[in-house]
């Protein structure tokens, strides 16, 4: 068996900084290019953290839409993932799709990290976020529970390394492995039809996807 990268779904309310956070990790500008600044599909991205103290140093992120119209995509993202990041704006705190994201995470029964974004802003209030989470039965580490909380800024980079290390620590505890000789097990996260025919984005959880394989 070989250690595999954790699959991490990023969930939360629209405009709370999910894609901007992923942009910082990937050193890209996806958020600026999306229509209306809103993610409208699931995207999967692999990031090499360069952190070598854990079972793996690579993380596969799934970015999910935060707009209310994309509930099914958020649910799919949580179902595919090993770990979730619940992104909450430090100023806005809990919003409707935050509550829905919590429900998806609990339904998937996966560990998660509360990530409070925009921590560089003066009106960011992490303590209020933690108190508000109690109303939704989310007990963070300093509020009598075990859910880790990391405050980050995708603008300054503050807290990013702590977030990555927290993900890798949880992944190591989960002991995620795969056997390249096993039958292929993968999740289709997105599909479309273009001039080549049907094209799908998949995340492999076990086995190996090879050129020429038939996928059903």
mmCIF file with all atom_site columns, C-alpha atoms in Angstrom:
data_model
loop_
_atom_site.group_PDB
_atom_site.id
_atom_site.type_symbol
_atom_site.label_atom_id
_atom_site.label_alt_id
_atom_site.label_comp_id
_atom_site.label_asym_id
_atom_site.label_entity_id
_atom_site.label_seq_id
_atom_site.pdbx_PDB_ins_code
_atom_site.Cartn_x
_atom_site.Cartn_y
_atom_site.Cartn_z
_atom_site.occupancy
_atom_site.B_iso_or_equiv
_atom_site.pdbx_formal_charge
_atom_site.auth_seq_id
_atom_site.auth_comp_id
_atom_site.auth_asym_id
_atom_site.auth_atom_id
_atom_site.pdbx_PDB_model_num
ATOM 1   C CA . UNK A 1 1   ? 0.000   0.000  0.000   1.00 0.00 ? 1   UNK A CA 1
ATOM 2   C CA . UNK A 1 2   ? 1.162   3.520  -0.833  1.00 0.00 ? 2   UNK A CA 1
ATOM 3   C CA . UNK A 1 3   ? 0.245   6.742  0.967   1.00 0.00 ? 3   UNK A CA 1
ATOM 4   C CA . UNK A 1 4   ? -2.064  8.896  -1.126  1.00 0.00 ? 4   UNK A CA 1
ATOM 5   C CA . UNK A 1 5   ? -2.896  12.572 -1.075  1.00 0.00 ? 5   UNK A CA 1
ATOM 6   C CA . UNK A 1 6   ? -5.897  13.630 1.007   1.00 0.00 ? 6   UNK A CA 1
ATOM 7   C CA . UNK A 1 7   ? -8.889  14.872 -0.967  1.00 0.00 ? 7   UNK A CA 1
ATOM 8   C CA . UNK A 1 8   ? -10.035 18.118 0.638   1.00 0.00 ? 8   UNK A CA 1
ATOM 9   C CA . UNK A 1 9   ? -13.343 19.809 -0.210  1.00 0.00 ? 9   UNK A CA 1
ATOM 10  C CA . UNK A 1 10  ? -13.565 23.566 0.292   1.00 0.00 ? 10  UNK A CA 1
ATOM 11  C CA . UNK A 1 11  ? -17.115 24.541 1.263   1.00 0.00 ? 11  UNK A CA 1
ATOM 12  C CA . UNK A 1 12  ? -18.819 27.696 2.469   1.00 0.00 ? 12  UNK A CA 1
ATOM 13  C CA . UNK A 1 13  ? -21.030 30.663 1.640   1.00 0.00 ? 13  UNK A CA 1
ATOM 14  C CA . UNK A 1 14  ? -20.670 32.619 -1.597  1.00 0.00 ? 14  UNK A CA 1
ATOM 15  C CA . UNK A 1 15  ? -17.940 35.297 -1.522  1.00 0.00 ? 15  UNK A CA 1
ATOM 16  C CA . UNK A 1 16  ? -16.435 34.010 1.715   1.00 0.00 ? 16  UNK A CA 1
ATOM 17  C CA . UNK A 1 17  ? -13.071 33.458 0.034   1.00 0.00 ? 17  UNK A CA 1
ATOM 18  C CA . UNK A 1 18  ? -12.989 29.793 -1.019  1.00 0.00 ? 18  UNK A CA 1
ATOM 19  C CA . UNK A 1 19  ? -11.590 30.281 -4.515  1.00 0.00 ? 19  UNK A CA 1
ATOM 20  C CA . UNK A 1 20  ? -9.347  33.157 -3.436  1.00 0.00 ? 20  UNK A CA 1
ATOM 21  C CA . UNK A 1 21  ? -7.831  30.856 -0.810  1.00 0.00 ? 21  UNK A CA 1
ATOM 22  C CA . UNK A 1 22  ? -7.251  28.177 -3.432  1.00 0.00 ? 22  UNK A CA 1
ATOM 23  C CA . UNK A 1 23  ? -5.794  30.799 -5.776  1.00 0.00 ? 23  UNK A CA 1
ATOM 24  C CA . UNK A 1 24  ? -3.206  31.636 -3.120  1.00 0.00 ? 24  UNK A CA 1
ATOM 25  C CA . UNK A 1 25  ? -2.327  27.969 -2.701  1.00 0.00 ? 25  UNK A CA 1
ATOM 26  C CA . UNK A 1 26  ? -2.050  27.402 -6.458  1.00 0.00 ? 26  UNK A CA 1
ATOM 27  C CA . UNK A 1 27  ? -0.531  30.819 -7.201  1.00 0.00 ? 27  UNK A CA 1
ATOM 28  C CA . UNK A 1 28  ? -3.308  31.346 -9.752  1.00 0.00 ? 28  UNK A CA 1
ATOM 29  C CA . UNK A 1 29  ? -6.061  33.863 -10.505 1.00 0.00 ? 29  UNK A CA 1
ATOM 30  C CA . UNK A 1 30  ? -9.138  31.687 -10.950 1.00 0.00 ? 30  UNK A CA 1
ATOM 31  C CA . UNK A 1 31  ? -11.456 33.869 -8.848  1.00 0.00 ? 31  UNK A CA 1
ATOM 32  C CA . UNK A 1 32  ? -10.806 36.951 -10.966 1.00 0.00 ? 32  UNK A CA 1
ATOM 33  C CA . UNK A 1 33  ? -11.665 35.079 -14.172 1.00 0.00 ? 33  UNK A CA 1
ATOM 34  C CA . UNK A 1 34  ? -14.941 33.458 -13.096 1.00 0.00 ? 34  UNK A CA 1
ATOM 35  C CA . UNK A 1 35  ? -18.234 34.881 -14.301 1.00 0.00 ? 35  UNK A CA 1
ATOM 36  C CA . UNK A 1 36  ? -19.455 37.385 -11.735 1.00 0.00 ? 36  UNK A CA 1
ATOM 37  C CA . UNK A 1 37  ? -16.639 36.251 -9.461  1.00 0.00 ? 37  UNK A CA 1
ATOM 38  C CA . UNK A 1 38  ? -18.721 33.188 -8.542  1.00 0.00 ? 38  UNK A CA 1
ATOM 39  C CA . UNK A 1 39  ? -17.603 29.557 -8.844  1.00 0.00 ? 39  UNK A CA 1
ATOM 40  C CA . UNK A 1 40  ? -20.199 27.658 -10.904 1.00 0.00 ? 40  UNK A CA 1
ATOM 41  C CA . UNK A 1 41  ? -18.676 24.187 -11.092 1.00 0.00 ? 41  UNK A CA 1
ATOM 42  C CA . UNK A 1 42  ? -16.528 21.822 -9.094  1.00 0.00 ? 42  UNK A CA 1
ATOM 43  C CA . UNK A 1 43  ? -12.802 22.015 -9.768  1.00 0.00 ? 43  UNK A CA 1
ATOM 44  C CA . UNK A 1 44  ? -10.044 19.672 -8.593  1.00 0.00 ? 44  UNK A CA 1
ATOM 45  C CA . UNK A 1 45  ? -6.455  20.812 -8.077  1.00 0.00 ? 45  UNK A CA 1
ATOM 46  C CA . UNK A 1 46  ? -3.342  19.144 -6.690  1.00 0.00 ? 46  UNK A CA 1
ATOM 47  C CA . UNK A 1 47  ? -1.001  21.257 -4.567  1.00 0.00 ? 47  UNK A CA 1
ATOM 48  C CA . UNK A 1 48  ? 2.492   20.257 -3.421  1.00 0.00 ? 48  UNK A CA 1
ATOM 49  C CA . UNK A 1 49  ? 2.912   21.852 0.000   1.00 0.00 ? 49  UNK A CA 1
ATOM 50  C CA . UNK A 1 50  ? 6.642   21.214 0.324   1.00 0.00 ? 50  UNK A CA 1
ATOM 51  C CA . UNK A 1 51  ? 6.003   20.123 3.932   1.00 0.00 ? 51  UNK A CA 1
ATOM 52  C CA . UNK A 1 52  ? 7.859   16.860 4.495   1.00 0.00 ? 52  UNK A CA 1
ATOM 53  C CA . UNK A 1 53  ? 7.009   15.969 8.112   1.00 0.00 ? 53  UNK A CA 1
ATOM 54  C CA . UNK A 1 54  ? 3.868   13.957 7.341   1.00 0.00 ? 54  UNK A CA 1
ATOM 55  C CA . UNK A 1 55  ? 2.711   10.878 5.420   1.00 0.00 ? 55  UNK A CA 1
ATOM 56  C CA . UNK A 1 56  ? 2.384   12.896 2.210   1.00 0.00 ? 56  UNK A CA 1
ATOM 57  C CA . UNK A 1 57  ? 3.191   16.450 1.150   1.00 0.00 ? 57  UNK A CA 1
ATOM 58  C CA . UNK A 1 58  ? 0.594   16.725 -1.621  1.00 0.00 ? 58  UNK A CA 1
ATOM 59  C CA . UNK A 1 59  ? -3.048  17.739 -1.154  1.00 0.00 ? 59  UNK A CA 1
ATOM 60  C CA . UNK A 1 60  ? -5.865  17.462 -3.699  1.00 0.00 ? 60  UNK A CA 1
ATOM 61  C CA . UNK A 1 61  ? -8.373  20.289 -3.264  1.00 0.00 ? 61  UNK A CA 1
ATOM 62  C CA . UNK A 1 62  ? -11.953 20.356 -4.529  1.00 0.00 ? 62  UNK A CA 1
ATOM 63  C CA . UNK A 1 63  ? -13.393 23.853 -4.900  1.00 0.00 ? 63  UNK A CA 1
ATOM 64  C CA . UNK A 1 64  ? -17.196 23.898 -4.633  1.00 0.00 ? 64  UNK A CA 1
ATOM 65  C CA . UNK A 1 65  ? -19.640 26.702 -5.514  1.00 0.00 ? 65  UNK A CA 1
ATOM 66  C CA . UNK A 1 66  ? -20.967 28.799 -2.634  1.00 0.00 ? 66  UNK A CA 1
ATOM 67  C CA . UNK A 1 67  ? -24.028 30.224 -4.370  1.00 0.00 ? 67  UNK A CA 1
ATOM 68  C CA . UNK A 1 68  ? -27.386 28.864 -3.158  1.00 0.00 ? 68  UNK A CA 1
ATOM 69  C CA . UNK A 1 69  ? -28.204 27.519 -6.634  1.00 0.00 ? 69  UNK A CA 1
ATOM 70  C CA . UNK A 1 70  ? -25.404 24.928 -6.454  1.00 0.00 ? 70  UNK A CA 1
ATOM 71  C CA . UNK A 1 71  ? -26.415 22.875 -3.402  1.00 0.00 ? 71  UNK A CA 1
ATOM 72  C CA . UNK A 1 72  ? -26.014 19.526 -5.187  1.00 0.00 ? 72  UNK A CA 1
ATOM 73  C CA . UNK A 1 73  ? -22.440 20.358 -6.201  1.00 0.00 ? 73  UNK A CA 1
ATOM 74  C CA . UNK A 1 74  ? -21.545 21.181 -2.585  1.00 0.00 ? 74  UNK A CA 1
ATOM 75  C CA . UNK A 1 75  ? -23.056 17.895 -1.449  1.00 0.00 ? 75  UNK A CA 1
ATOM 76  C CA . UNK A 1 76  ? -21.085 16.008 -4.122  1.00 0.00 ? 76  UNK A CA 1
ATOM 77  C CA . UNK A 1 77  ? -17.850 17.694 -3.059  1.00 0.00 ? 77  UNK A CA 1
ATOM 78  C CA . UNK A 1 78  ? -18.335 16.646 0.563   1.00 0.00 ? 78  UNK A CA 1
ATOM 79  C CA . UNK A 1 79  ? -19.170 13.071 -0.458  1.00 0.00 ? 79  UNK A CA 1
ATOM 80  C CA . UNK A 1 80  ? -15.970 12.694 -2.500  1.00 0.00 ? 80  UNK A CA 1
ATOM 81  C CA . UNK A 1 81  ? -13.652 14.230 0.121   1.00 0.00 ? 81  UNK A CA 1
ATOM 82  C CA . UNK A 1 82  ? -11.622 12.744 2.963   1.00 0.00 ? 82  UNK A CA 1
ATOM 83  C CA . UNK A 1 83  ? -11.476 16.090 4.787   1.00 0.00 ? 83  UNK A CA 1
ATOM 84  C CA . UNK A 1 84  ? -13.441 19.329 4.464   1.00 0.00 ? 84  UNK A CA 1
ATOM 85  C CA . UNK A 1 85  ? -12.491 22.958 4.934   1.00 0.00 ? 85  UNK A CA 1
ATOM 86  C CA . UNK A 1 86  ? -15.433 25.049 6.112   1.00 0.00 ? 86  UNK A CA 1
ATOM 87  C CA . UNK A 1 87  ? -14.603 28.573 4.960   1.00 0.00 ? 87  UNK A CA 1
ATOM 88  C CA . UNK A 1 88  ? -16.206 31.405 6.941   1.00 0.00 ? 88  UNK A CA 1
ATOM 89  C CA . UNK A 1 89  ? -15.700 35.135 6.421   1.00 0.00 ? 89  UNK A CA 1
ATOM 90  C CA . UNK A 1 90  ? -14.380 36.615 9.684   1.00 0.00 ? 90  UNK A CA 1
ATOM 91  C CA . UNK A 1 91  ? -16.687 39.613 9.321   1.00 0.00 ? 91  UNK A CA 1
ATOM 92  C CA . UNK A 1 92  ? -19.899 38.023 7.986   1.00 0.00 ? 92  UNK A CA 1
ATOM 93  C CA . UNK A 1 93  ? -19.728 34.904 10.198  1.00 0.00 ? 93  UNK A CA 1
ATOM 94  C CA . UNK A 1 94  ? -22.421 32.241 9.649   1.00 0.00 ? 94  UNK A CA 1
ATOM 95  C CA . UNK A 1 95  ? -24.554 32.646 6.509   1.00 0.00 ? 95  UNK A CA 1
ATOM 96  C CA . UNK A 1 96  ? -27.183 30.407 4.827   1.00 0.00 ? 96  UNK A CA 1
ATOM 97  C CA . UNK A 1 97  ? -24.778 28.354 2.706   1.00 0.00 ? 97  UNK A CA 1
ATOM 98  C CA . UNK A 1 98  ? -22.451 28.029 5.707   1.00 0.00 ? 98  UNK A CA 1
ATOM 99  C CA . UNK A 1 99  ? -25.271 26.239 7.531   1.00 0.00 ? 99  UNK A CA 1
ATOM 100 C CA . UNK A 1 100 ? -25.960 24.080 4.498   1.00 0.00 ? 100 UNK A CA 1
ATOM 101 C CA . UNK A 1 101 ? -22.255 23.245 4.153   1.00 0.00 ? 101 UNK A CA 1
ATOM 102 C CA . UNK A 1 102 ? -22.153 22.146 7.796   1.00 0.00 ? 102 UNK A CA 1
ATOM 103 C CA . UNK A 1 103 ? -25.057 19.788 7.073   1.00 0.00 ? 103 UNK A CA 1
ATOM 104 C CA . UNK A 1 104 ? -23.256 18.321 4.029   1.00 0.00 ? 104 UNK A CA 1
ATOM 105 C CA . UNK A 1 105 ? -20.074 17.781 6.054   1.00 0.00 ? 105 UNK A CA 1
ATOM 106 C CA . UNK A 1 106 ? -21.966 16.072 8.872   1.00 0.00 ? 106 UNK A CA 1
ATOM 107 C CA . UNK A 1 107 ? -23.866 13.891 6.382   1.00 0.00 ? 107 UNK A CA 1
ATOM 108 C CA . UNK A 1 108 ? -20.566 12.820 4.799   1.00 0.00 ? 108 UNK A CA 1
ATOM 109 C CA . UNK A 1 109 ? -19.166 12.100 8.286   1.00 0.00 ? 109 UNK A CA 1
ATOM 110 C CA . UNK A 1 110 ? -15.710 13.453 7.503   1.00 0.00 ? 110 UNK A CA 1
ATOM 111 C CA . UNK A 1 111 ? -13.317 15.478 9.682   1.00 0.00 ? 111 UNK A CA 1
ATOM 112 C CA . UNK A 1 112 ? -13.199 19.184 8.935   1.00 0.00 ? 112 UNK A CA 1
ATOM 113 C CA . UNK A 1 113 ? -11.316 22.375 9.675   1.00 0.00 ? 113 UNK A CA 1
ATOM 114 C CA . UNK A 1 114 ? -13.008 25.713 10.237  1.00 0.00 ? 114 UNK A CA 1
ATOM 115 C CA . UNK A 1 115 ? -11.030 28.261 8.241   1.00 0.00 ? 115 UNK A CA 1
ATOM 116 C CA . UNK A 1 116 ? -11.772 31.895 9.054   1.00 0.00 ? 116 UNK A CA 1
ATOM 117 C CA . UNK A 1 117 ? -10.847 34.025 6.055   1.00 0.00 ? 117 UNK A CA 1
ATOM 118 C CA . UNK A 1 118 ? -9.966  37.703 5.623   1.00 0.00 ? 118 UNK A CA 1
ATOM 119 C CA . UNK A 1 119 ? -8.193  37.727 8.994   1.00 0.00 ? 119 UNK A CA 1
ATOM 120 C CA . UNK A 1 120 ? -6.139  40.735 7.869   1.00 0.00 ? 120 UNK A CA 1
ATOM 121 C CA . UNK A 1 121 ? -9.217  42.990 7.947   1.00 0.00 ? 121 UNK A CA 1
ATOM 122 C CA . UNK A 1 122 ? -9.786  45.079 11.102  1.00 0.00 ? 122 UNK A CA 1
ATOM 123 C CA . UNK A 1 123 ? -13.441 44.036 11.465  1.00 0.00 ? 123 UNK A CA 1
ATOM 124 C CA . UNK A 1 124 ? -12.682 40.309 11.307  1.00 0.00 ? 124 UNK A CA 1
ATOM 125 C CA . UNK A 1 125 ? -13.993 38.664 14.491  1.00 0.00 ? 125 UNK A CA 1
ATOM 126 C CA . UNK A 1 126 ? -12.891 35.017 14.869  1.00 0.00 ? 126 UNK A CA 1
ATOM 127 C CA . UNK A 1 127 ? -14.285 34.740 18.406  1.00 0.00 ? 127 UNK A CA 1
ATOM 128 C CA . UNK A 1 128 ? -17.769 35.674 17.200  1.00 0.00 ? 128 UNK A CA 1
ATOM 129 C CA . UNK A 1 129 ? -17.502 33.037 14.474  1.00 0.00 ? 129 UNK A CA 1
ATOM 130 C CA . UNK A 1 130 ? -16.658 30.388 17.076  1.00 0.00 ? 130 UNK A CA 1
ATOM 131 C CA . UNK A 1 131 ? -19.592 31.444 19.265  1.00 0.00 ? 131 UNK A CA 1
ATOM 132 C CA . UNK A 1 132 ? -21.950 31.407 16.297  1.00 0.00 ? 132 UNK A CA 1
ATOM 133 C CA . UNK A 1 133 ? -20.786 27.909 15.361  1.00 0.00 ? 133 UNK A CA 1
ATOM 134 C CA . UNK A 1 134 ? -21.946 26.642 18.756  1.00 0.00 ? 134 UNK A CA 1
ATOM 135 C CA . UNK A 1 135 ? -25.517 27.425 17.691  1.00 0.00 ? 135 UNK A CA 1
ATOM 136 C CA . UNK A 1 136 ? -25.077 24.888 14.896  1.00 0.00 ? 136 UNK A CA 1
ATOM 137 C CA . UNK A 1 137 ? -23.524 22.174 17.088  1.00 0.00 ? 137 UNK A CA 1
ATOM 138 C CA . UNK A 1 138 ? -20.005 22.791 15.834  1.00 0.00 ? 138 UNK A CA 1
ATOM 139 C CA . UNK A 1 139 ? -17.704 22.699 18.855  1.00 0.00 ? 139 UNK A CA 1
ATOM 140 C CA . UNK A 1 140 ? -14.260 24.062 18.081  1.00 0.00 ? 140 UNK A CA 1
ATOM 141 C CA . UNK A 1 141 ? -11.113 23.189 20.003  1.00 0.00 ? 141 UNK A CA 1
ATOM 142 C CA . UNK A 1 142 ? -11.288 26.092 22.437  1.00 0.00 ? 142 UNK A CA 1
ATOM 143 C CA . UNK A 1 143 ? -15.057 25.811 22.880  1.00 0.00 ? 143 UNK A CA 1
ATOM 144 C CA . UNK A 1 144 ? -15.197 22.311 24.323  1.00 0.00 ? 144 UNK A CA 1
ATOM 145 C CA . UNK A 1 145 ? -14.870 20.399 21.056  1.00 0.00 ? 145 UNK A CA 1
ATOM 146 C CA . UNK A 1 146 ? -12.302 18.920 18.686  1.00 0.00 ? 146 UNK A CA 1
ATOM 147 C CA . UNK A 1 147 ? -12.844 20.869 15.462  1.00 0.00 ? 147 UNK A CA 1
ATOM 148 C CA . UNK A 1 148 ? -9.659  22.836 14.654  1.00 0.00 ? 148 UNK A CA 1
ATOM 149 C CA . UNK A 1 149 ? -9.913  26.505 13.705  1.00 0.00 ? 149 UNK A CA 1
ATOM 150 C CA . UNK A 1 150 ? -7.348  28.330 11.570  1.00 0.00 ? 150 UNK A CA 1
ATOM 151 C CA . UNK A 1 151 ? -7.547  32.046 10.743  1.00 0.00 ? 151 UNK A CA 1
ATOM 152 C CA . UNK A 1 152 ? -6.036  32.883 7.363   1.00 0.00 ? 152 UNK A CA 1
ATOM 153 C CA . UNK A 1 153 ? -5.551  35.719 4.927   1.00 0.00 ? 153 UNK A CA 1
ATOM 154 C CA . UNK A 1 154 ? -5.230  34.878 1.247   1.00 0.00 ? 154 UNK A CA 1
ATOM 155 C CA . UNK A 1 155 ? -3.958  38.432 0.793   1.00 0.00 ? 155 UNK A CA 1
ATOM 156 C CA . UNK A 1 156 ? -0.999  38.308 3.200   1.00 0.00 ? 156 UNK A CA 1
ATOM 157 C CA . UNK A 1 157 ? -0.536  34.535 3.462   1.00 0.00 ? 157 UNK A CA 1
ATOM 158 C CA . UNK A 1 158 ? -1.054  34.620 7.222   1.00 0.00 ? 158 UNK A CA 1
ATOM 159 C CA . UNK A 1 159 ? -2.132  31.249 8.620   1.00 0.00 ? 159 UNK A CA 1
ATOM 160 C CA . UNK A 1 160 ? -1.711  29.346 5.346   1.00 0.00 ? 160 UNK A CA 1
ATOM 161 C CA . UNK A 1 161 ? 1.119   27.101 6.560   1.00 0.00 ? 161 UNK A CA 1
ATOM 162 C CA . UNK A 1 162 ? -0.823  26.317 9.732   1.00 0.00 ? 162 UNK A CA 1
ATOM 163 C CA . UNK A 1 163 ? -3.825  25.326 7.618   1.00 0.00 ? 163 UNK A CA 1
ATOM 164 C CA . UNK A 1 164 ? -1.729  23.056 5.382   1.00 0.00 ? 164 UNK A CA 1
ATOM 165 C CA . UNK A 1 165 ? -0.063  21.402 8.367   1.00 0.00 ? 165 UNK A CA 1
ATOM 166 C CA . UNK A 1 166 ? -3.445  20.832 10.006  1.00 0.00 ? 166 UNK A CA 1
ATOM 167 C CA . UNK A 1 167 ? -4.714  19.138 6.840   1.00 0.00 ? 167 UNK A CA 1
ATOM 168 C CA . UNK A 1 168 ? -1.620  16.924 6.593   1.00 0.00 ? 168 UNK A CA 1
ATOM 169 C CA . UNK A 1 169 ? -1.830  16.008 10.285  1.00 0.00 ? 169 UNK A CA 1
ATOM 170 C CA . UNK A 1 170 ? -5.453  14.897 9.930   1.00 0.00 ? 170 UNK A CA 1
ATOM 171 C CA . UNK A 1 171 ? -4.586  13.007 6.732   1.00 0.00 ? 171 UNK A CA 1
ATOM 172 C CA . UNK A 1 172 ? -1.755  11.182 8.508   1.00 0.00 ? 172 UNK A CA 1
ATOM 173 C CA . UNK A 1 173 ? -4.140  10.186 11.307  1.00 0.00 ? 173 UNK A CA 1
ATOM 174 C CA . UNK A 1 174 ? -6.582  8.852  8.688   1.00 0.00 ? 174 UNK A CA 1
ATOM 175 C CA . UNK A 1 175 ? -3.749  6.758  7.170   1.00 0.00 ? 175 UNK A CA 1
ATOM 176 C CA . UNK A 1 176 ? -4.938  7.248  3.597   1.00 0.00 ? 176 UNK A CA 1
ATOM 177 C CA . UNK A 1 177 ? -3.448  4.682  1.227   1.00 0.00 ? 177 UNK A CA 1
ATOM 178 C CA . UNK A 1 178 ? -4.003  3.122  -2.178  1.00 0.00 ? 178 UNK A CA 1
ATOM 179 C CA . UNK A 1 179 ? -2.765  0.077  -4.095  1.00 0.00 ? 179 UNK A CA 1
ATOM 180 C CA . UNK A 1 180 ? -1.869  0.825  -7.729  1.00 0.00 ? 180 UNK A CA 1
ATOM 181 C CA . UNK A 1 181 ? -2.584  -2.844 -8.583  1.00 0.00 ? 181 UNK A CA 1
ATOM 182 C CA . UNK A 1 182 ? -6.192  -2.685 -7.382  1.00 0.00 ? 182 UNK A CA 1
ATOM 183 C CA . UNK A 1 183 ? -9.185  -2.152 -9.631  1.00 0.00 ? 183 UNK A CA 1
ATOM 184 C CA . UNK A 1 184 ? -9.779  1.509  -10.369 1.00 0.00 ? 184 UNK A CA 1
ATOM 185 C CA . UNK A 1 185 ? -11.950 3.406  -7.897  1.00 0.00 ? 185 UNK A CA 1
ATOM 186 C CA . UNK A 1 186 ? -12.587 7.020  -8.828  1.00 0.00 ? 186 UNK A CA 1
ATOM 187 C CA . UNK A 1 187 ? -15.150 9.780  -8.439  1.00 0.00 ? 187 UNK A CA 1
ATOM 188 C CA . UNK A 1 188 ? -16.380 11.796 -11.399 1.00 0.00 ? 188 UNK A CA 1
ATOM 189 C CA . UNK A 1 189 ? -16.523 15.392 -10.196 1.00 0.00 ? 189 UNK A CA 1
ATOM 190 C CA . UNK A 1 190 ? -17.355 17.098 -13.487 1.00 0.00 ? 190 UNK A CA 1
ATOM 191 C CA . UNK A 1 191 ? -18.173 16.101 -17.054 1.00 0.00 ? 191 UNK A CA 1
ATOM 192 C CA . UNK A 1 192 ? -18.853 17.927 -20.285 1.00 0.00 ? 192 UNK A CA 1
ATOM 193 C CA . UNK A 1 193 ? -19.159 17.303 -23.997 1.00 0.00 ? 193 UNK A CA 1
ATOM 194 C CA . UNK A 1 194 ? -16.848 18.989 -26.488 1.00 0.00 ? 194 UNK A CA 1
ATOM 195 C CA . UNK A 1 195 ? -15.385 18.228 -29.925 1.00 0.00 ? 195 UNK A CA 1
ATOM 196 C CA . UNK A 1 196 ? -13.560 15.221 -28.453 1.00 0.00 ? 196 UNK A CA 1
ATOM 197 C CA . UNK A 1 197 ? -16.757 13.726 -27.073 1.00 0.00 ? 197 UNK A CA 1
ATOM 198 C CA . UNK A 1 198 ? -17.580 13.319 -23.395 1.00 0.00 ? 198 UNK A CA 1
ATOM 199 C CA . UNK A 1 199 ? -14.760 14.581 -21.161 1.00 0.00 ? 199 UNK A CA 1
ATOM 200 C CA . UNK A 1 200 ? -14.760 13.901 -17.424 1.00 0.00 ? 200 UNK A CA 1
ATOM 201 C CA . UNK A 1 201 ? -12.672 15.152 -14.516 1.00 0.00 ? 201 UNK A CA 1
ATOM 202 C CA . UNK A 1 202 ? -12.111 12.318 -12.066 1.00 0.00 ? 202 UNK A CA 1
ATOM 203 C CA . UNK A 1 203 ? -10.359 11.888 -8.741  1.00 0.00 ? 203 UNK A CA 1
ATOM 204 C CA . UNK A 1 204 ? -8.728  8.483  -8.281  1.00 0.00 ? 204 UNK A CA 1
ATOM 205 C CA . UNK A 1 205 ? -9.013  6.968  -4.798  1.00 0.00 ? 205 UNK A CA 1
ATOM 206 C CA . UNK A 1 206 ? -7.588  3.512  -5.525  1.00 0.00 ? 206 UNK A CA 1
ATOM 207 C CA . UNK A 1 207 ? -5.980  1.623  -8.364  1.00 0.00 ? 207 UNK A CA 1
ATOM 208 C CA . UNK A 1 208 ? -4.504  3.260  -11.457 1.00 0.00 ? 208 UNK A CA 1
ATOM 209 C CA . UNK A 1 209 ? -6.172  5.019  -14.384 1.00 0.00 ? 209 UNK A CA 1
ATOM 210 C CA . UNK A 1 210 ? -4.330  4.085  -17.569 1.00 0.00 ? 210 UNK A CA 1
ATOM 211 C CA . UNK A 1 211 ? -4.577  5.248  -21.165 1.00 0.00 ? 211 UNK A CA 1
ATOM 212 C CA . UNK A 1 212 ? -7.081  3.066  -22.993 1.00 0.00 ? 212 UNK A CA 1
ATOM 213 C CA . UNK A 1 213 ? -9.047  2.037  -19.892 1.00 0.00 ? 213 UNK A CA 1
ATOM 214 C CA . UNK A 1 214 ? -12.809 1.714  -20.225 1.00 0.00 ? 214 UNK A CA 1
ATOM 215 C CA . UNK A 1 215 ? -14.540 3.677  -17.472 1.00 0.00 ? 215 UNK A CA 1
ATOM 216 C CA . UNK A 1 216 ? -18.154 2.993  -16.518 1.00 0.00 ? 216 UNK A CA 1
#
